[in-house]
Tab-separated table of C-alpha atoms and ligand atoms in Angstrom:
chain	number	residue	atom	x	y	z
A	119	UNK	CA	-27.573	-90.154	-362.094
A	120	UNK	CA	-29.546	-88.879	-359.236
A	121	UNK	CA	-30.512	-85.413	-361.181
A	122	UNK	CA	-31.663	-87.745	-364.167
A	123	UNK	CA	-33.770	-89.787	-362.034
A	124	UNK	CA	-35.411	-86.215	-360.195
A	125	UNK	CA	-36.238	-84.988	-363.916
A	126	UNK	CA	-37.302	-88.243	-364.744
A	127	UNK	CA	-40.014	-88.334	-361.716
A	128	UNK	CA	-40.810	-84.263	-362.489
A	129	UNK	CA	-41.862	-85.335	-365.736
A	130	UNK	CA	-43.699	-88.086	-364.721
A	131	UNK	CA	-45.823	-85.606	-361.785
A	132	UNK	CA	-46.572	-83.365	-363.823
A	133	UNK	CA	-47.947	-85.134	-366.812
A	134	UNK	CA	-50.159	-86.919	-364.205
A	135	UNK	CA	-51.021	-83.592	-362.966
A	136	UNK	CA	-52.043	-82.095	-366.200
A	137	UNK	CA	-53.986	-85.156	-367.151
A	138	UNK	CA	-56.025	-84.949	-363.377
A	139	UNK	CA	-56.671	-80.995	-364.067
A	140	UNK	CA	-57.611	-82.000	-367.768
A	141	UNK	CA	-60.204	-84.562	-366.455
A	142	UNK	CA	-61.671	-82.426	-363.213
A	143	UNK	CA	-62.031	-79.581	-365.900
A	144	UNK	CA	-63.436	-81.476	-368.869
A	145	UNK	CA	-66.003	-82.982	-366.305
A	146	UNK	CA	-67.100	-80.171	-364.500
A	147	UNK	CA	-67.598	-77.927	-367.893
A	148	UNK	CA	-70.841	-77.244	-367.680
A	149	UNK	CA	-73.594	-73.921	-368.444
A	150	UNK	CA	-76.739	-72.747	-367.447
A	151	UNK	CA	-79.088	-74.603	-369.669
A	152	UNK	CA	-81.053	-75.904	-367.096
A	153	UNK	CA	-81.719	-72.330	-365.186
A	154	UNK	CA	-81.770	-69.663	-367.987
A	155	UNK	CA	-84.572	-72.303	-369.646
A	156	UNK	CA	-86.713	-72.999	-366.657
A	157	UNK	CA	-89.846	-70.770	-366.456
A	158	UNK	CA	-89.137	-66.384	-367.082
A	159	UNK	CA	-90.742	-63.579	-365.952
A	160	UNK	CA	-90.189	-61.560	-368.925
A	161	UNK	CA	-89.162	-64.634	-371.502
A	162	UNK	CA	-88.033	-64.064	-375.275
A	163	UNK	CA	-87.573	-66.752	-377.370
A	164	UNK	CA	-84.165	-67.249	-378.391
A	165	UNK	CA	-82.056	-70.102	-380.179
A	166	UNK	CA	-80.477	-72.207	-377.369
A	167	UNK	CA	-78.120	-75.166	-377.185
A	168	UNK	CA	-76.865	-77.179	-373.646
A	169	UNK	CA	-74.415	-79.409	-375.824
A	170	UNK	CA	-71.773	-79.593	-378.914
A	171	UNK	CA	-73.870	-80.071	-382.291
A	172	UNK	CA	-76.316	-78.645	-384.172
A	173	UNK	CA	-79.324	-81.288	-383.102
A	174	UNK	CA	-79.178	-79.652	-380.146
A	175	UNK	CA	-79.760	-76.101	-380.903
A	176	UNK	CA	-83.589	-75.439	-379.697
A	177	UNK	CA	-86.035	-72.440	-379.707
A	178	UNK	CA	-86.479	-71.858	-375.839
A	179	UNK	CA	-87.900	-69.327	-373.743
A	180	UNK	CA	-85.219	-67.937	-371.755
A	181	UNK	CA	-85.267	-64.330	-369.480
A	182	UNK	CA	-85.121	-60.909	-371.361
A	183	UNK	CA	-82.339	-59.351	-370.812
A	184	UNK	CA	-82.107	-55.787	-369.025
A	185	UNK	CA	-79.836	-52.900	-369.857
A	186	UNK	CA	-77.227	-51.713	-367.702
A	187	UNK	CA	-76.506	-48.191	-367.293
A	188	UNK	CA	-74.050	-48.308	-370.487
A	189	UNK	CA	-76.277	-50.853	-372.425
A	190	UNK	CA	-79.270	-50.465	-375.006
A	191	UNK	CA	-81.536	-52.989	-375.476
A	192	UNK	CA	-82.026	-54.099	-378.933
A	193	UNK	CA	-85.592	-55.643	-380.316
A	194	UNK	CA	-83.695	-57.528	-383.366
A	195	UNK	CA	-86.075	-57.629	-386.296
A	196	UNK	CA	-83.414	-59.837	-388.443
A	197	UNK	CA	-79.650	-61.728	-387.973
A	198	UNK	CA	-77.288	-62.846	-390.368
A	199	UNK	CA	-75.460	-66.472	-389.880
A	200	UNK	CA	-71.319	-66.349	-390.148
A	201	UNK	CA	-68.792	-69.282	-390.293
A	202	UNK	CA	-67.985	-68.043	-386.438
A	203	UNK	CA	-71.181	-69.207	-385.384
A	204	UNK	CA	-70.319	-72.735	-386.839
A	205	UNK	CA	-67.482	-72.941	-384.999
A	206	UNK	CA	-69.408	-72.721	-381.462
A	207	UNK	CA	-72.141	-74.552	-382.084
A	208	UNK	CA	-70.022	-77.134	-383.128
A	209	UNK	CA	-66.938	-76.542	-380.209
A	210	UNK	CA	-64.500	-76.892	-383.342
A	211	UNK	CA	-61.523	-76.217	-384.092
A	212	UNK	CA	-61.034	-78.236	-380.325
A	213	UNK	CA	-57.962	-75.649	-379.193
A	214	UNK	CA	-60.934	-72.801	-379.060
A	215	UNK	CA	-62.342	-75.216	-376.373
A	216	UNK	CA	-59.193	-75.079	-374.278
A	217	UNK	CA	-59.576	-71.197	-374.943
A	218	UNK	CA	-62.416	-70.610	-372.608
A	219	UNK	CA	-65.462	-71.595	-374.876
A	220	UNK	CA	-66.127	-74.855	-372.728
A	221	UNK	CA	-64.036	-77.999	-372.953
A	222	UNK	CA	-67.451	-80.684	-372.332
A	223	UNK	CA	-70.114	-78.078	-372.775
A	224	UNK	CA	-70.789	-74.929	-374.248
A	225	UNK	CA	-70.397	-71.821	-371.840
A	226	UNK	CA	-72.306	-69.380	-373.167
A	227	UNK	CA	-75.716	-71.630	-374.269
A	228	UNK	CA	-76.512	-68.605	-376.756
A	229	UNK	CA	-75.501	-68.097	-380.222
A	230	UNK	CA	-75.406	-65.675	-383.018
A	231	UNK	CA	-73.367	-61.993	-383.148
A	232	UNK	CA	-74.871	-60.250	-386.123
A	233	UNK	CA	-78.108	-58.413	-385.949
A	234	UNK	CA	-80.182	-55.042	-386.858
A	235	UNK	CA	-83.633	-53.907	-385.186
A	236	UNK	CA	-85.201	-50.771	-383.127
A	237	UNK	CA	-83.635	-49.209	-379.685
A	238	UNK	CA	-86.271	-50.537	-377.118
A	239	UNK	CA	-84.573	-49.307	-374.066
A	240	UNK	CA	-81.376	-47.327	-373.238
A	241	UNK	CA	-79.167	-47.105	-370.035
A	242	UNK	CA	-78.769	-43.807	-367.986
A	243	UNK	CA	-75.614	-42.836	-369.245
A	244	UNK	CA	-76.416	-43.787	-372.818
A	245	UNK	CA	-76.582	-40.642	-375.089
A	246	UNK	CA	-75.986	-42.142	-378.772
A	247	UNK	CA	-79.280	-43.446	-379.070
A	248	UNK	CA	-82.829	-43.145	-378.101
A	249	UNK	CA	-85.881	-45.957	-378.156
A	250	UNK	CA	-87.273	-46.164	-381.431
A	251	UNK	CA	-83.603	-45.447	-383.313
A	252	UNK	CA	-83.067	-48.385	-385.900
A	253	UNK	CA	-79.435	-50.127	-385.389
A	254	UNK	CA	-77.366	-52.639	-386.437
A	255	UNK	CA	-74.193	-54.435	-385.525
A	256	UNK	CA	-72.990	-57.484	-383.313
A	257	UNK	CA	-73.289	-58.966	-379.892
A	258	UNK	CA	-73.094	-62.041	-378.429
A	259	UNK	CA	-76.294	-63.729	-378.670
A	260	UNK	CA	-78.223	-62.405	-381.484
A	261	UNK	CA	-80.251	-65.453	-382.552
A	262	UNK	CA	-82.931	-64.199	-379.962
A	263	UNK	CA	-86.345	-61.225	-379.521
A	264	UNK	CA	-83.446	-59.188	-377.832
A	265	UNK	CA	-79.828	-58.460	-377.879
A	266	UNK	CA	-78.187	-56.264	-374.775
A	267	UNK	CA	-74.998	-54.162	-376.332
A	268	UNK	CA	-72.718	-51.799	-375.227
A	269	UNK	CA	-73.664	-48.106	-376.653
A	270	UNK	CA	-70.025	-47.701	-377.231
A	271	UNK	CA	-69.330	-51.197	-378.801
A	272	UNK	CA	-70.180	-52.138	-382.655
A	273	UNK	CA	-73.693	-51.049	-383.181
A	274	UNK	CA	-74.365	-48.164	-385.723
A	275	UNK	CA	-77.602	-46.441	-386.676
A	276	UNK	CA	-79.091	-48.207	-389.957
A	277	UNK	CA	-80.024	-46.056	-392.839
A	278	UNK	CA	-83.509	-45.513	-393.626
A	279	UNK	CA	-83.169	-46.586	-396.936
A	280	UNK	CA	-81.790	-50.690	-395.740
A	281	UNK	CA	-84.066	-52.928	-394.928
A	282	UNK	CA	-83.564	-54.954	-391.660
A	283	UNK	CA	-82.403	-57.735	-393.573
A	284	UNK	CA	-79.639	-55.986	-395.390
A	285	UNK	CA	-78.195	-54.369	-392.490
A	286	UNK	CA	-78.116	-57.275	-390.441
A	287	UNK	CA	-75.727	-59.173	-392.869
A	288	UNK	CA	-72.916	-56.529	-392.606
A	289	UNK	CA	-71.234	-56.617	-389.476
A	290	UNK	CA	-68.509	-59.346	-389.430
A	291	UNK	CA	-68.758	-59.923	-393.625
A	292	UNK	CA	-68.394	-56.362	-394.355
A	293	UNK	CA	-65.904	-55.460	-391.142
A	294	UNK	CA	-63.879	-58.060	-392.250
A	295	UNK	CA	-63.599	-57.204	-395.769
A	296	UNK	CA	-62.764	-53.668	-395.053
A	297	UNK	CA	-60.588	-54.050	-392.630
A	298	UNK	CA	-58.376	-56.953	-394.368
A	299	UNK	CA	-58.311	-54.456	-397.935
A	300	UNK	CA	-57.538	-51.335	-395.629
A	301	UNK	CA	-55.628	-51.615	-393.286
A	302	UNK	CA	-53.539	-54.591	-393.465
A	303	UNK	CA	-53.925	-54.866	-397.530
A	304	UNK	CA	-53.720	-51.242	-397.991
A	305	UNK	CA	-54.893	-51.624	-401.061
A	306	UNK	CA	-54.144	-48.621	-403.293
A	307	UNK	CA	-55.609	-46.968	-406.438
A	308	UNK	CA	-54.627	-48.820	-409.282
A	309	UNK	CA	-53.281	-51.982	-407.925
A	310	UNK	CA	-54.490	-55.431	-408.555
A	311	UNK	CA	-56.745	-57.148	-406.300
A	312	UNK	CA	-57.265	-61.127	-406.236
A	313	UNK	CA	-60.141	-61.655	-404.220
A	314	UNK	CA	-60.218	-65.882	-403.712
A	315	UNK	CA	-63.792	-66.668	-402.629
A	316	UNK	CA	-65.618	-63.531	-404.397
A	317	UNK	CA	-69.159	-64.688	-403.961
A	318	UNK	CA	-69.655	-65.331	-400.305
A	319	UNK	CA	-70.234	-63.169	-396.990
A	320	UNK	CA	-67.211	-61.619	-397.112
A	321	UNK	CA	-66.220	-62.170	-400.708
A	322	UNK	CA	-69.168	-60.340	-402.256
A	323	UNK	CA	-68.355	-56.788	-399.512
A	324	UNK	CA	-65.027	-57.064	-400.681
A	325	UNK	CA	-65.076	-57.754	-404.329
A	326	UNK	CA	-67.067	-53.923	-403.961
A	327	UNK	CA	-64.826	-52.153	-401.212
A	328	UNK	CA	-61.945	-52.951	-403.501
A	329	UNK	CA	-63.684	-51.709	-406.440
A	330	UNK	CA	-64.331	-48.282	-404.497
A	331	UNK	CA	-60.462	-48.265	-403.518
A	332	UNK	CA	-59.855	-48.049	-407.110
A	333	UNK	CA	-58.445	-51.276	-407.153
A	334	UNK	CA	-58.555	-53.974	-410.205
A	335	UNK	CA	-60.569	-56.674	-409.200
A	336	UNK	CA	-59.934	-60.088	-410.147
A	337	UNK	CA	-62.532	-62.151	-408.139
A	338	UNK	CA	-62.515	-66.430	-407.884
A	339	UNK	CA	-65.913	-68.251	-407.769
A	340	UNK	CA	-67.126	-70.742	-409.645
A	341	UNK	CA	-69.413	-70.873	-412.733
A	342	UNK	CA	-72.923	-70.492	-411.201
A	343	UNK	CA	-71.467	-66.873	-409.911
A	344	UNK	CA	-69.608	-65.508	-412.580
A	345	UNK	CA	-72.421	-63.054	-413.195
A	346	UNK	CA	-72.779	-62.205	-409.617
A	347	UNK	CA	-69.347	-61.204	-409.118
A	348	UNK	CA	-68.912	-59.501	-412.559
A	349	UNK	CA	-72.019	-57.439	-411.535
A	350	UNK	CA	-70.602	-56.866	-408.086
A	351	UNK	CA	-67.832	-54.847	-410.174
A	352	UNK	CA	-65.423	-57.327	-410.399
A	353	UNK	CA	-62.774	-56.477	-413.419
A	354	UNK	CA	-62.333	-59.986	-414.277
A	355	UNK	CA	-63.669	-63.233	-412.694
A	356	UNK	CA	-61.562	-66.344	-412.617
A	357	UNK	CA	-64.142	-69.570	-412.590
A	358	UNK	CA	-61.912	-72.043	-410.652
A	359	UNK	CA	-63.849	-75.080	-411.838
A	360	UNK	CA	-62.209	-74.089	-415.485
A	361	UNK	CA	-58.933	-72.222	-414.227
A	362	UNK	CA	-56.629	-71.996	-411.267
A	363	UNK	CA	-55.480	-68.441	-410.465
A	364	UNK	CA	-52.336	-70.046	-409.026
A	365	UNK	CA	-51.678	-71.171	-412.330
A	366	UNK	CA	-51.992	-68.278	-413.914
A	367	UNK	CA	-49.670	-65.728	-415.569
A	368	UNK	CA	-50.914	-62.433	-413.933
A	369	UNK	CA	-49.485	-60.756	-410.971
A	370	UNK	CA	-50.992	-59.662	-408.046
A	371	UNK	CA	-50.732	-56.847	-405.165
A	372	UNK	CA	-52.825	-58.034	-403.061
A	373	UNK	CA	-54.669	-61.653	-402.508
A	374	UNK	CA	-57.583	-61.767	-399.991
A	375	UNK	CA	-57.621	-65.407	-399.129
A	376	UNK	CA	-61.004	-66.418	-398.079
A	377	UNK	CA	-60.667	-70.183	-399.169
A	378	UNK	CA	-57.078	-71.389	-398.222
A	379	UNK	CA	-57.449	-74.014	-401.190
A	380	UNK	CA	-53.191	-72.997	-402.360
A	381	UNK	CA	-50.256	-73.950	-400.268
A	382	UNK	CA	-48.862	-70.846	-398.959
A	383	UNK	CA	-45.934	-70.889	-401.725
A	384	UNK	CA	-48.511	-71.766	-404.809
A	385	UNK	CA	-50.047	-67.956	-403.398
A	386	UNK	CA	-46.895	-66.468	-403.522
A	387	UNK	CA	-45.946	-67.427	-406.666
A	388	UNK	CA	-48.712	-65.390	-408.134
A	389	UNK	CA	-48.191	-62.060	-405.480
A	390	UNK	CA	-46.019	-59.481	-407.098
A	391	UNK	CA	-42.198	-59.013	-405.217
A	392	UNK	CA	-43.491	-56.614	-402.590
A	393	UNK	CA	-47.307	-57.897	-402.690
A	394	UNK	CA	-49.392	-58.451	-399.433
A	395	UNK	CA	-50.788	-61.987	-398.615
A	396	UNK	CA	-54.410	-61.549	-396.042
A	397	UNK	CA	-55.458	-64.535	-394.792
A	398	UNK	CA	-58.552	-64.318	-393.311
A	399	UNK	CA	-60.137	-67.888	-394.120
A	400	UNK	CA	-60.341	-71.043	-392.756
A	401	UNK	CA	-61.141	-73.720	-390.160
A	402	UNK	CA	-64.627	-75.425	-392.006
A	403	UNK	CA	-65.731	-78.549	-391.936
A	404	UNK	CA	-63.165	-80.299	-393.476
A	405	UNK	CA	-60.090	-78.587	-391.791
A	406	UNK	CA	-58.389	-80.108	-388.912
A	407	UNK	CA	-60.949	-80.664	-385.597
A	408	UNK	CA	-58.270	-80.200	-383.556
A	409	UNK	CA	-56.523	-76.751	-384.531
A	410	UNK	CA	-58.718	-76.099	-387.776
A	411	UNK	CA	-56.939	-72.465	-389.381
A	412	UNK	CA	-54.043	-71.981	-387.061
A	413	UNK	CA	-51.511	-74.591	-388.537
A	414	UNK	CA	-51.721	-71.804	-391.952
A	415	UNK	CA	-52.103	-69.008	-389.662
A	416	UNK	CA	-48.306	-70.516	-387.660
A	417	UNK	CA	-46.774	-71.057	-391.312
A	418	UNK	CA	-47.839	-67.699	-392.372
A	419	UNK	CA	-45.990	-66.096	-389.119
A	420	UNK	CA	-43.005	-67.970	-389.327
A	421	UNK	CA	-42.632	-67.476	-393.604
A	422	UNK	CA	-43.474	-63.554	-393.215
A	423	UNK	CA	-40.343	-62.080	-392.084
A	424	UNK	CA	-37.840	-64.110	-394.637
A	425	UNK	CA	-39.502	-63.234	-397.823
A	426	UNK	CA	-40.237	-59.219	-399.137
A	427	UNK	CA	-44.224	-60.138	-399.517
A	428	UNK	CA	-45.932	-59.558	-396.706
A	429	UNK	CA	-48.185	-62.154	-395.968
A	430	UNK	CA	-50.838	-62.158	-392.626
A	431	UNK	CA	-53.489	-63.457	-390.746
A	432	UNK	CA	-56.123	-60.397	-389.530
A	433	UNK	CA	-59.018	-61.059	-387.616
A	434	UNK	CA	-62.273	-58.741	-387.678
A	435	UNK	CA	-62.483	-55.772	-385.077
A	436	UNK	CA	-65.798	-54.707	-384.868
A	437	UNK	CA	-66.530	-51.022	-384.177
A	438	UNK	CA	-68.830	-48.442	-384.366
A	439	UNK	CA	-66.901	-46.274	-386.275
A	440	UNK	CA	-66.264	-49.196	-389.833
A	441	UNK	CA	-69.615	-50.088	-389.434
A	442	UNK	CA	-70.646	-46.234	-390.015
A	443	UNK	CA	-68.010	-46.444	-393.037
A	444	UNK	CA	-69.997	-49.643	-394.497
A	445	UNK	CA	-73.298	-48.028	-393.945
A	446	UNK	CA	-72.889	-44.767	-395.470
A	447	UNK	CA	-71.431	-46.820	-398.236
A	448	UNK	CA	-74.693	-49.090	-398.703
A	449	UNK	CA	-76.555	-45.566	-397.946
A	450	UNK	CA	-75.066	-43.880	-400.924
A	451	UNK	CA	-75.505	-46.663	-403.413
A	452	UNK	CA	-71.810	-47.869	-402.858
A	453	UNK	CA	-72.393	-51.273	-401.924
A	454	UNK	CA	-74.905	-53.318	-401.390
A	455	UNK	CA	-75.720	-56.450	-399.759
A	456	UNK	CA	-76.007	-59.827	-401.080
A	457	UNK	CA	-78.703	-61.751	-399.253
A	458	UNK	CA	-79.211	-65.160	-400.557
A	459	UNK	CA	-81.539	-67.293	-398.889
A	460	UNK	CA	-83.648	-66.197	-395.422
A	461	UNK	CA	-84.990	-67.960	-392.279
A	462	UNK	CA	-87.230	-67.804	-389.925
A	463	UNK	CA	-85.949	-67.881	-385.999
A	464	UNK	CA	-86.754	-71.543	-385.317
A	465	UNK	CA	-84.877	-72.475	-388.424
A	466	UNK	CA	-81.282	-71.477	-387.403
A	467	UNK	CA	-79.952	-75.180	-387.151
A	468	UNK	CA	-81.257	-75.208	-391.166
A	469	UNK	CA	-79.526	-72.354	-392.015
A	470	UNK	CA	-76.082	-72.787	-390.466
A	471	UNK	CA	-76.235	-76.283	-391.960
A	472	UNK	CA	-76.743	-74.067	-395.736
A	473	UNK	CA	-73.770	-72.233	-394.804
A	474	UNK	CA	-71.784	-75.383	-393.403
A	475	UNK	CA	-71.984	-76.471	-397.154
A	476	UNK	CA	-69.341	-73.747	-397.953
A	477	UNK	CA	-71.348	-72.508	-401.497
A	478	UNK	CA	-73.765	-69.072	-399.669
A	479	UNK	CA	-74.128	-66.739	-402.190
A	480	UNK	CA	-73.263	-63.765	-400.217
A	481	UNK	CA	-75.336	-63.570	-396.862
A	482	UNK	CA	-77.425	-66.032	-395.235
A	483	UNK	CA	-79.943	-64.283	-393.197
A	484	UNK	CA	-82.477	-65.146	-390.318
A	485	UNK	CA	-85.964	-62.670	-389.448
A	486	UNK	CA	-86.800	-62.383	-386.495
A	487	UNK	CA	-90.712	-61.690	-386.063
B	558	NAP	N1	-60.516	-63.629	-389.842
B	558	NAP	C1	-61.715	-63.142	-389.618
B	558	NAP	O1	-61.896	-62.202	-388.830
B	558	NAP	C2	-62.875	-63.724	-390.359
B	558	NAP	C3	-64.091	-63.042	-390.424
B	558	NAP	C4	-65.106	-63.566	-391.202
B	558	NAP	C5	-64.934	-64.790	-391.854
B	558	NAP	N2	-63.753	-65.447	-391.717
B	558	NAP	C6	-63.530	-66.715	-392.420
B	558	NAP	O2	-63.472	-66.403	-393.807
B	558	NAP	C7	-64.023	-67.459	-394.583
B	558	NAP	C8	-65.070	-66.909	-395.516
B	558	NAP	O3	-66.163	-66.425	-394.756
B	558	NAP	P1	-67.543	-66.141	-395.472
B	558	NAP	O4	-68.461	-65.545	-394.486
B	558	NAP	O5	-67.307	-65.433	-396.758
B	558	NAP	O6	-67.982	-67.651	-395.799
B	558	NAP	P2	-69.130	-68.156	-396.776
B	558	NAP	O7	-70.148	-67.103	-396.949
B	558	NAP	O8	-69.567	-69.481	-396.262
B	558	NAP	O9	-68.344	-68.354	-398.168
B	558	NAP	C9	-68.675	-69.360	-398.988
B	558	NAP	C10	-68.128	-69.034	-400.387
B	558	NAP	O10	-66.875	-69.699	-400.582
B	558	NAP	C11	-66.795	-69.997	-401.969
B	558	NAP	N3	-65.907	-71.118	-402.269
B	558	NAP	C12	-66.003	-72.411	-401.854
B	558	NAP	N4	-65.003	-73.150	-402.385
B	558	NAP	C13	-64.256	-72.303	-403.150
B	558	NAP	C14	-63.084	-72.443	-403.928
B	558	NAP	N5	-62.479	-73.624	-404.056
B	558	NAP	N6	-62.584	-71.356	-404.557
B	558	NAP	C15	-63.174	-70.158	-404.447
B	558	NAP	N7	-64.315	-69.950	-403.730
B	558	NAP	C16	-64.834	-71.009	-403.084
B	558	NAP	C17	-68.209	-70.370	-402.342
B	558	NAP	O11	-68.389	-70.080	-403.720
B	558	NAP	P3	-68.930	-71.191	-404.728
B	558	NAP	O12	-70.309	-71.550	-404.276
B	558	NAP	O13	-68.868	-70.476	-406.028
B	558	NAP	O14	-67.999	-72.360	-404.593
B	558	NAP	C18	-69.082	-69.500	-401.448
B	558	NAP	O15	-69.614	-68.388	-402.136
B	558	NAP	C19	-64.503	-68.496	-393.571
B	558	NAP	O16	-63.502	-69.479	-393.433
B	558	NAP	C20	-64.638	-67.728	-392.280
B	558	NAP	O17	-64.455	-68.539	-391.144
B	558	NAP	C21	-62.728	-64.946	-390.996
């Protein structure tokens, strides 16, 4: 009797403790707004937001950054917009909040990861690149005039022959489709490839790096970008406003999942016996706020090791060494980039609203001047 009450009372303490830390935390998230906008020395204008939502995303002068020793300094000449950057500006799915991105208020008050411009300035012990070299890749913070990155981290020279523009769009759209057909796809000559979501960012890299894997490429979009995906090399398009792939009676070895729009068992009814499952997708607006992708990415985990398919979640890794891969293959005619529509700087909150919409045509992209 006496144990059950102590548990009882346990219980009871530390719920009310939780809920005390939950409160002191969720009111004392706060950023630097108020500081990193008040007057610079050396400003550059970059897209800024104090709060959840995109209303509050604002052009602002804020301090340029400086290298460190390891660091180049970047002058980005254009960015691309990803689903990721939804995801902060809007502090959704909530879990990533409890994750360290700011439970009230944003942490980090910049936004954007993808970029490409010229090598300004380099840090003592940097010997990859000089000023004046033309880069791309991703950082923290790339809606800005200037990006600080690690030399080692994911930044790659651009070829001559890509526009600013076209290299900015690659880094987590083209990382992510190579990395989910390679490595945990492993996507061989010959086998069939169902690529669900062929016509956006990632969709339209990987409807072509599983063309160049000598893969058969079945690729699902709807009618307005048949064309786009046939001419992207695509094998055969599916236009799911006419036909459901899930439906269907061909096999696949692979499925890249870009749009989890099939339950989990409608996908593997379609994957061959020994056929690999990737999800990568998930978590817009109309997912769940509170743990957007993960309930798919749990049911995933759990199915995986009772059934032969292999089916898996993979997030991006961003590297120097794939984004060299995906450049020499735009370099050499390979692949190329689909841009579809292009802002300026002070239009990011338009653009990631375009992209909110779920229907880009490949990459959505921002110049900076
Ligand atoms: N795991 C990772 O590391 C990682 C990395 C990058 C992205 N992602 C995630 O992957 C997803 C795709 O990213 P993204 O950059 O490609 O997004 P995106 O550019 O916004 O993709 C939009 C595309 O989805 C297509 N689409 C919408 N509804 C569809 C449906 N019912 N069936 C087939 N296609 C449909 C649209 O085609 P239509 O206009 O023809 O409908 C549009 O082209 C996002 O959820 C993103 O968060 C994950």
């Amino acid at each position: 009797m006496k144990i059950k009450r102590i548990l009882k009372w346990s219980v009871i303490v530390i719920a009310l403790a939780l809920l005390v830390w939950f409160q002191i935390a969720y009111w004392t998230s706060t950023n630097d707004y108020d500081r990193r906008t008040a007057a610079a020395n050396h400003p550059m204008k970059a897209i800024v937001y104090s709060d959840y939502g995109l209303s509050n995303l604002k052009l602002e002068n804020i301090e340029k950054p400086t290298p460190n020793d390891d660091q180049i300094l970047v002058k980005v000449r254009a960015a691309s917009i990803n689903p990721y950057d939804w995801h902060f500006v809007e502090g959704k799915p909530y879990i990533m909040r409890m994750m360290g991105v700011g439970l009230r208020k944003p942490k980090d008050i910049q936004l954007g990861v993808d970029f490409a411009g010229t090598v300004e300035a380099v840090g003592k012990n940097v010997t990859q690149f000089k000023p004046g070299d033309d880069v791309f890749g991703g950082r923290g913070g790339a809606f800005a005039e200037y990006v600080c990155r690690r030399a080692e981290g994911a930044v790659a020279l651009k070829p001559a022959n890509l526009t600013f523009e076209q290299a900015a769009s690659v880094n987590i759209a083209g990382i992510t489709a190579l990395q989910a057909l390679r490595d945990k796809g492993k996507v061989q000559q010959g086998q069939k490839v169902l690529i669900n979501g062929a016509s956006g960012g990632v969709g339209t890299f990987a409807v072509q790096i599983a063309k160049s894997l000598g893969a058969d490429v079945t690729g699902v979009c709807s009618t307005r970008n048949v064309d786009l995906v046939r001419s992207l090399g695509a094998d055969h398009v599916i236009d799911y406003t006419k036909e459901d792939f899930a439906k269907g009676a061909e096999r696949y070895d692979v499925i890249l999942d870009n749009v989890p729009n099939h339950t989990l068992s409608e996908c593997r009814r379609v994957l061959n016996p020994k056929g690999k499952y990737v999800l990568i997708g998930g978590g817009g607006p109309n997912d769940s706020r509170w743990i957007g992708p993960f309930g798919r990415i749990i049911k995933t985990m759990v199915l995986s090791p009772f059934i032969n398919q292999q089916m898996g979640m993979m997030m991006a890794d961003a590297n120097h060494d794939d984004l060299t891969i995906l450049a020499d293959m735009m370099q050499s005619g390979k692949m190329k980039a689909v841009i579809d529509r292009t802002y300026k700087l002070s239009e990011v909150p338009a653009a990631i609203a375009y992209l909110e919409e779920g229907h880009a045509r490949g990459k959505v992209i921002i110049t900076v001047e």
